[in-house]
Amino acid sequence: NYSNWDYSDQGANWVTKFKLCAGTKQSPIDIKAPTCDEGLNNSITFTNYDKTGSSKFTFENNGHSLVLKAPGPDAKVTLGSLGTFNFHQLHFHWGKDDTKGSEHLHDGKVFPAEMHLVHINSKYSTFQEAQQNADGLAVFGVFIKVGQAENTAFNFLSSSPSLIYEGTKVNVTQFAINTLLPTDQTIFYRYKGSLTSPTCDEIVTWTVFDQPISLSASQLAQFRIVKDNHNKTLVDNFRVVQNLNNRTITYWSE
Ligand code: B30
Ligand code: ZN
């Protein structure tokens, strides 16, 4: 909280305070010219992503984003031979208007928002431990476009008027996390990268789904009313795309 960085220049100045942000495997990137990898076939297995119940999620303003947290290891994903990763939290990046907002681009195309589902490798017990290891996290990226209909899976966004200030939070009744995902979870892009905000650790196996999800214009508006860690309207909380350098992006699709 009250951290010493913000999005005022899309992250360009972070490198002076946070050395890892100047690394060669940074995120986000523009996803283009991926290489087909048959080995990615059927490689995501979801467990408890369909679970509903009476336990509480929390939805909070951390000064950089709106974050939905699960109470403990429950939902998890297995990425083939890469291992099993426990769901930790999901959060969003969005624009001041619909012309910008996503962190990743797809063939140069930008979306009005992007959702990130953060998972911690089950071989590590804390986020801090995972942060010390190149295989620490698996983050799923989902592009968000604007659609006509309300997306009822995202009804929890209606609590954003209670989350105007950094540090505020509300309880949300547990719901099935898979209702937030695109219907086609078989086409995705995979690459090795970093946290997209300081301290920019290069510990993330990124999986970005090809198919976007839709939120209505009024649902996107619910992001744009909250304030950041300087008490200014929190919009454009995305980092500029980074160089791919010596990395490959892989994909698989039927
Ligand atoms: S992102 O998905 O690359 N945008 C963090 C997680 C995901 C991304 C960026 C940053 C992150 O967790 N940063 C450290 C802040 N954490 C610290 C922690 O100890 O536990 C707070 C948090 O949730 O948001 Cu987990
Ligand atoms: Zn993120």
Coordinates of C-alpha atoms and ligand atoms in Angstrom, one line a residue:
N1 CA 0.0 0.0 0.0
Y2 CA 1.0 3.6 -0.7
S3 CA 3.7 2.1 -2.9
N4 CA 6.3 4.3 -4.6
W5 CA 5.3 3.7 -8.3
D6 CA 2.4 4.6 -10.5
Y7 CA 1.2 4.5 -14.1
S8 CA 2.0 8.2 -15.0
D9 CA 4.2 7.3 -18.0
Q10 CA 3.0 3.8 -18.6
G11 CA 5.9 2.4 -16.5
A12 CA 8.8 4.0 -18.5
N13 CA 10.4 5.4 -15.4
W14 CA 10.2 2.3 -13.3
V15 CA 13.6 1.1 -14.4
T16 CA 15.4 3.8 -12.4
K17 CA 14.0 2.5 -9.0
F18 CA 13.3 -1.1 -9.9
K19 CA 16.3 -2.7 -11.7
L20 CA 14.4 -5.9 -12.7
C21 CA 12.1 -3.7 -14.9
A22 CA 15.0 -3.3 -17.2
G23 CA 15.3 -7.0 -17.9
T24 CA 15.2 -8.8 -21.2
K25 CA 12.1 -11.0 -20.5
Q26 CA 9.6 -8.4 -19.6
S27 CA 5.8 -8.3 -20.0
P28 CA 3.5 -7.3 -21.5
I29 CA 4.3 -7.9 -25.2
D30 CA 2.5 -7.6 -28.6
I31 CA 1.6 -11.2 -29.4
K32 CA 2.4 -11.8 -33.0
A33 CA 4.0 -14.5 -35.2
P34 CA 3.6 -17.3 -32.6
T35 CA 5.1 -20.7 -33.3
C36 CA 2.9 -23.8 -33.3
D37 CA 3.6 -26.3 -30.6
E38 CA 1.7 -29.6 -30.7
G39 CA 2.8 -30.2 -27.2
L40 CA 0.5 -27.5 -25.9
N41 CA -2.5 -29.6 -26.9
N42 CA -4.9 -30.1 -24.0
S43 CA -2.3 -28.9 -21.6
I44 CA -4.6 -26.8 -19.2
T45 CA -6.5 -28.8 -16.6
F46 CA -8.8 -26.8 -14.3
T47 CA -9.7 -28.0 -10.8
N48 CA -12.3 -26.3 -8.6
Y49 CA -12.8 -23.6 -11.2
D50 CA -16.4 -24.7 -11.2
K51 CA -16.8 -24.6 -7.4
T52 CA -19.4 -22.4 -5.8
G53 CA -20.0 -22.1 -2.1
S54 CA -20.4 -20.1 1.0
S55 CA -16.8 -19.1 1.5
K56 CA -15.9 -15.5 0.8
F57 CA -13.9 -13.9 -1.9
T58 CA -12.7 -10.4 -1.2
F59 CA -12.8 -7.6 -3.9
E60 CA -10.5 -4.7 -3.2
N61 CA -8.8 -1.6 -4.4
N62 CA -5.0 -1.9 -3.9
G63 CA -4.2 1.5 -5.4
H64 CA -3.1 0.0 -8.7
S65 CA -6.1 -2.2 -9.7
L66 CA -9.3 -3.9 -8.5
V67 CA -8.3 -7.4 -7.1
L68 CA -10.5 -10.4 -6.4
K69 CA -8.9 -12.7 -3.9
A70 CA -9.7 -16.3 -2.9
P71 CA -9.3 -17.2 0.8
G72 CA -6.9 -20.1 0.3
P73 CA -5.6 -22.7 -2.2
D74 CA -8.7 -24.2 -3.7
A75 CA -9.0 -23.5 -7.4
K76 CA -6.0 -24.6 -9.4
V77 CA -4.7 -25.3 -12.8
T78 CA -2.3 -27.9 -14.2
L79 CA -0.2 -26.8 -17.2
G80 CA 1.0 -30.2 -18.5
S81 CA 4.6 -30.9 -17.5
L82 CA 5.0 -27.3 -16.2
G83 CA 3.2 -28.4 -13.0
T84 CA 0.3 -27.3 -10.9
F85 CA -0.4 -23.7 -9.9
N86 CA -2.9 -22.6 -7.1
F87 CA -5.2 -19.7 -7.9
H88 CA -4.2 -16.6 -5.9
Q89 CA -6.0 -13.6 -7.2
L90 CA -7.4 -12.0 -10.3
H91 CA -7.3 -8.3 -11.2
F92 CA -7.8 -6.0 -14.1
H93 CA -6.1 -3.4 -16.3
W94 CA -8.2 -0.8 -18.1
G95 CA -8.2 2.4 -20.1
K96 CA -9.7 5.9 -19.7
D97 CA -11.8 5.0 -22.7
D98 CA -12.3 2.0 -25.0
T99 CA -9.3 2.8 -27.3
K100 CA -6.8 1.5 -24.8
G101 CA -6.5 -0.5 -21.6
S102 CA -5.1 -4.0 -22.3
E103 CA -1.5 -4.8 -21.4
H104 CA -0.9 -7.4 -24.1
L105 CA -1.7 -6.6 -27.7
H106 CA -2.8 -9.2 -30.3
D107 CA -1.2 -8.6 -33.7
G108 CA -1.0 -4.9 -32.7
K109 CA -4.6 -4.8 -31.6
V110 CA -5.4 -3.2 -28.2
F111 CA -8.5 -4.0 -26.1
P112 CA -10.4 -1.8 -23.6
A113 CA -9.3 -4.0 -20.7
E114 CA -7.5 -7.2 -19.7
M115 CA -8.1 -9.6 -16.8
H116 CA -5.2 -11.4 -15.2
L117 CA -5.6 -14.6 -13.1
V118 CA -2.6 -15.1 -10.9
H119 CA -1.5 -18.6 -9.9
I120 CA 1.4 -19.6 -7.6
N121 CA 3.4 -22.8 -8.4
S122 CA 2.2 -25.4 -5.8
K123 CA 5.8 -26.3 -5.0
Y124 CA 6.1 -22.9 -3.3
S125 CA 4.2 -22.0 -0.2
T126 CA 4.1 -18.2 -0.4
F127 CA 4.1 -15.5 -3.1
Q128 CA 7.4 -14.3 -1.7
E129 CA 9.0 -17.7 -2.1
A130 CA 7.6 -18.0 -5.7
Q131 CA 9.0 -14.6 -6.4
Q132 CA 12.5 -16.0 -6.0
N133 CA 12.0 -18.6 -8.8
A134 CA 11.7 -18.5 -12.6
D135 CA 8.8 -21.0 -12.5
G136 CA 7.1 -19.2 -9.6
L137 CA 3.9 -18.0 -11.2
A138 CA 1.4 -18.8 -14.0
V139 CA -0.7 -15.8 -15.0
F140 CA -3.6 -16.1 -17.4
G141 CA -4.4 -13.1 -19.6
V142 CA -7.9 -12.6 -21.0
F143 CA -8.7 -9.7 -23.4
I144 CA -11.9 -7.8 -22.6
K145 CA -13.9 -6.2 -25.4
V146 CA -17.1 -4.1 -25.1
G147 CA -20.3 -5.9 -25.9
Q148 CA -24.1 -5.1 -26.0
A149 CA -25.1 -7.4 -23.1
E150 CA -24.2 -7.3 -19.4
N151 CA -21.9 -10.2 -18.6
T152 CA -23.7 -11.5 -15.5
A153 CA -20.6 -13.5 -14.3
F154 CA -19.1 -10.1 -13.5
N155 CA -21.9 -8.9 -11.3
F156 CA -19.3 -8.4 -8.5
L157 CA -18.1 -5.3 -10.4
S158 CA -21.2 -3.5 -9.2
S159 CA -19.6 -3.1 -5.8
S160 CA -16.9 -0.7 -7.3
P161 CA -18.7 2.4 -5.8
S162 CA -17.7 0.9 -2.4
L163 CA -14.1 0.6 -3.6
I164 CA -13.3 4.2 -4.6
Y165 CA -10.3 4.6 -2.2
E166 CA -7.1 2.5 -1.9
G167 CA -7.3 -0.1 0.8
T168 CA -11.1 -0.5 0.7
K169 CA -12.6 -4.0 0.3
V170 CA -15.9 -5.8 0.2
N171 CA -16.8 -9.5 0.5
V172 CA -18.1 -11.4 -2.5
T173 CA -19.8 -14.8 -2.2
Q174 CA -17.7 -17.5 -3.8
F175 CA -18.7 -18.2 -7.4
A176 CA -17.4 -20.5 -10.2
I177 CA -14.2 -18.8 -11.5
N178 CA -14.6 -20.5 -14.9
T179 CA -17.7 -18.4 -15.6
L180 CA -15.3 -15.5 -16.1
L181 CA -13.2 -17.2 -18.8
P182 CA -13.7 -17.3 -22.6
T183 CA -15.8 -20.3 -23.7
D184 CA -13.0 -21.5 -25.9
Q185 CA -10.1 -22.2 -23.5
T186 CA -8.2 -24.4 -26.1
I187 CA -6.6 -21.6 -28.1
F188 CA -4.0 -19.7 -26.2
Y189 CA -0.5 -18.2 -26.5
R190 CA 2.3 -19.1 -24.1
Y191 CA 5.6 -17.3 -23.4
K192 CA 8.0 -16.6 -20.5
G193 CA 7.8 -13.1 -19.0
S194 CA 7.5 -11.0 -15.9
L195 CA 5.1 -9.3 -13.5
T196 CA 3.8 -6.3 -15.5
S197 CA 4.3 -3.9 -12.5
P198 CA 7.2 -3.3 -10.1
T199 CA 9.2 -5.2 -9.1
C200 CA 8.9 -6.7 -12.6
D201 CA 10.3 -10.1 -11.5
E202 CA 10.9 -12.5 -14.5
I203 CA 9.0 -15.4 -12.9
V204 CA 5.8 -15.7 -15.0
T205 CA 4.7 -18.4 -17.4
W206 CA 2.1 -16.3 -19.4
T207 CA -0.9 -17.9 -21.0
V208 CA -3.0 -15.4 -23.0
F209 CA -6.3 -16.7 -24.4
D210 CA -7.1 -16.0 -28.1
Q211 CA -10.8 -15.5 -27.5
P212 CA -11.8 -12.2 -25.7
I213 CA -14.6 -11.9 -23.3
S214 CA -17.2 -9.1 -23.3
L215 CA -18.3 -6.6 -20.7
S216 CA -21.0 -4.0 -21.4
A217 CA -20.2 -0.3 -21.6
S218 CA -21.7 0.2 -18.1
Q219 CA -19.6 -2.6 -16.7
L220 CA -16.4 -1.1 -18.1
A221 CA -17.5 2.3 -16.6
Q222 CA -17.4 0.6 -13.1
F223 CA -13.7 0.3 -13.4
R224 CA -13.2 4.0 -14.3
I225 CA -14.6 5.5 -11.1
V226 CA -12.1 4.2 -8.6
K227 CA -9.0 6.1 -7.4
D228 CA -5.3 5.2 -7.3
N229 CA -2.6 5.5 -4.6
H230 CA -2.4 9.3 -5.2
N231 CA -6.1 9.7 -4.9
K232 CA -6.4 10.4 -8.7
T233 CA -8.9 8.5 -10.9
L234 CA -7.4 5.1 -11.6
V235 CA -7.4 4.7 -15.4
D236 CA -4.8 3.6 -18.0
N237 CA -3.2 1.2 -15.4
F238 CA -1.4 -0.7 -18.1
R239 CA 2.3 -1.0 -18.9
V240 CA 3.6 -0.2 -22.4
V241 CA 4.6 -3.3 -24.4
Q242 CA 8.1 -4.6 -24.0
N243 CA 10.6 -6.1 -26.5
L244 CA 10.3 -9.8 -27.2
N245 CA 14.1 -10.1 -27.4
N246 CA 15.3 -13.7 -27.6
R247 CA 11.9 -15.3 -26.8
T248 CA 9.4 -17.4 -28.7
I249 CA 5.6 -17.3 -28.3
T250 CA 4.0 -20.7 -28.8
Y251 CA 0.4 -21.6 -29.5
W252 CA -1.7 -24.6 -30.2
S253 CA -5.1 -24.9 -31.9
E254 CA -7.1 -27.6 -33.4
Ligands
B30_1 S1 0.6 -9.1 -13.2 O1 -0.4 -10.1 -13.4 O2 1.8 -9.3 -14.0 N1 0.0 -7.7 -13.7 C1 1.6 -8.9 -8.9 C2 0.9 -10.0 -9.4 C3 0.6 -10.0 -10.7 C4 1.0 -9.0 -11.6 C5 1.7 -8.0 -11.1 C6 2.0 -7.9 -9.7 C7 2.0 -8.9 -7.4 O3 1.5 -9.7 -6.7 N2 2.8 -8.0 -7.0 C8 3.2 -7.9 -5.6 C9 2.1 -7.4 -4.8 N3 1.4 -8.5 -4.1 C10 2.3 -9.0 -3.1 C11 1.9 -10.2 -2.4 O4 2.6 -10.5 -1.4 O5 1.0 -11.1 -2.5 C12 0.1 -8.1 -3.7 C13 -1.0 -8.7 -4.5 O6 -1.3 -9.9 -4.4 O7 -1.6 -8.0 -5.3 CU1 -0.3 -11.5 -3.9
ZN2 ZN -2.0 -7.7 -14.2

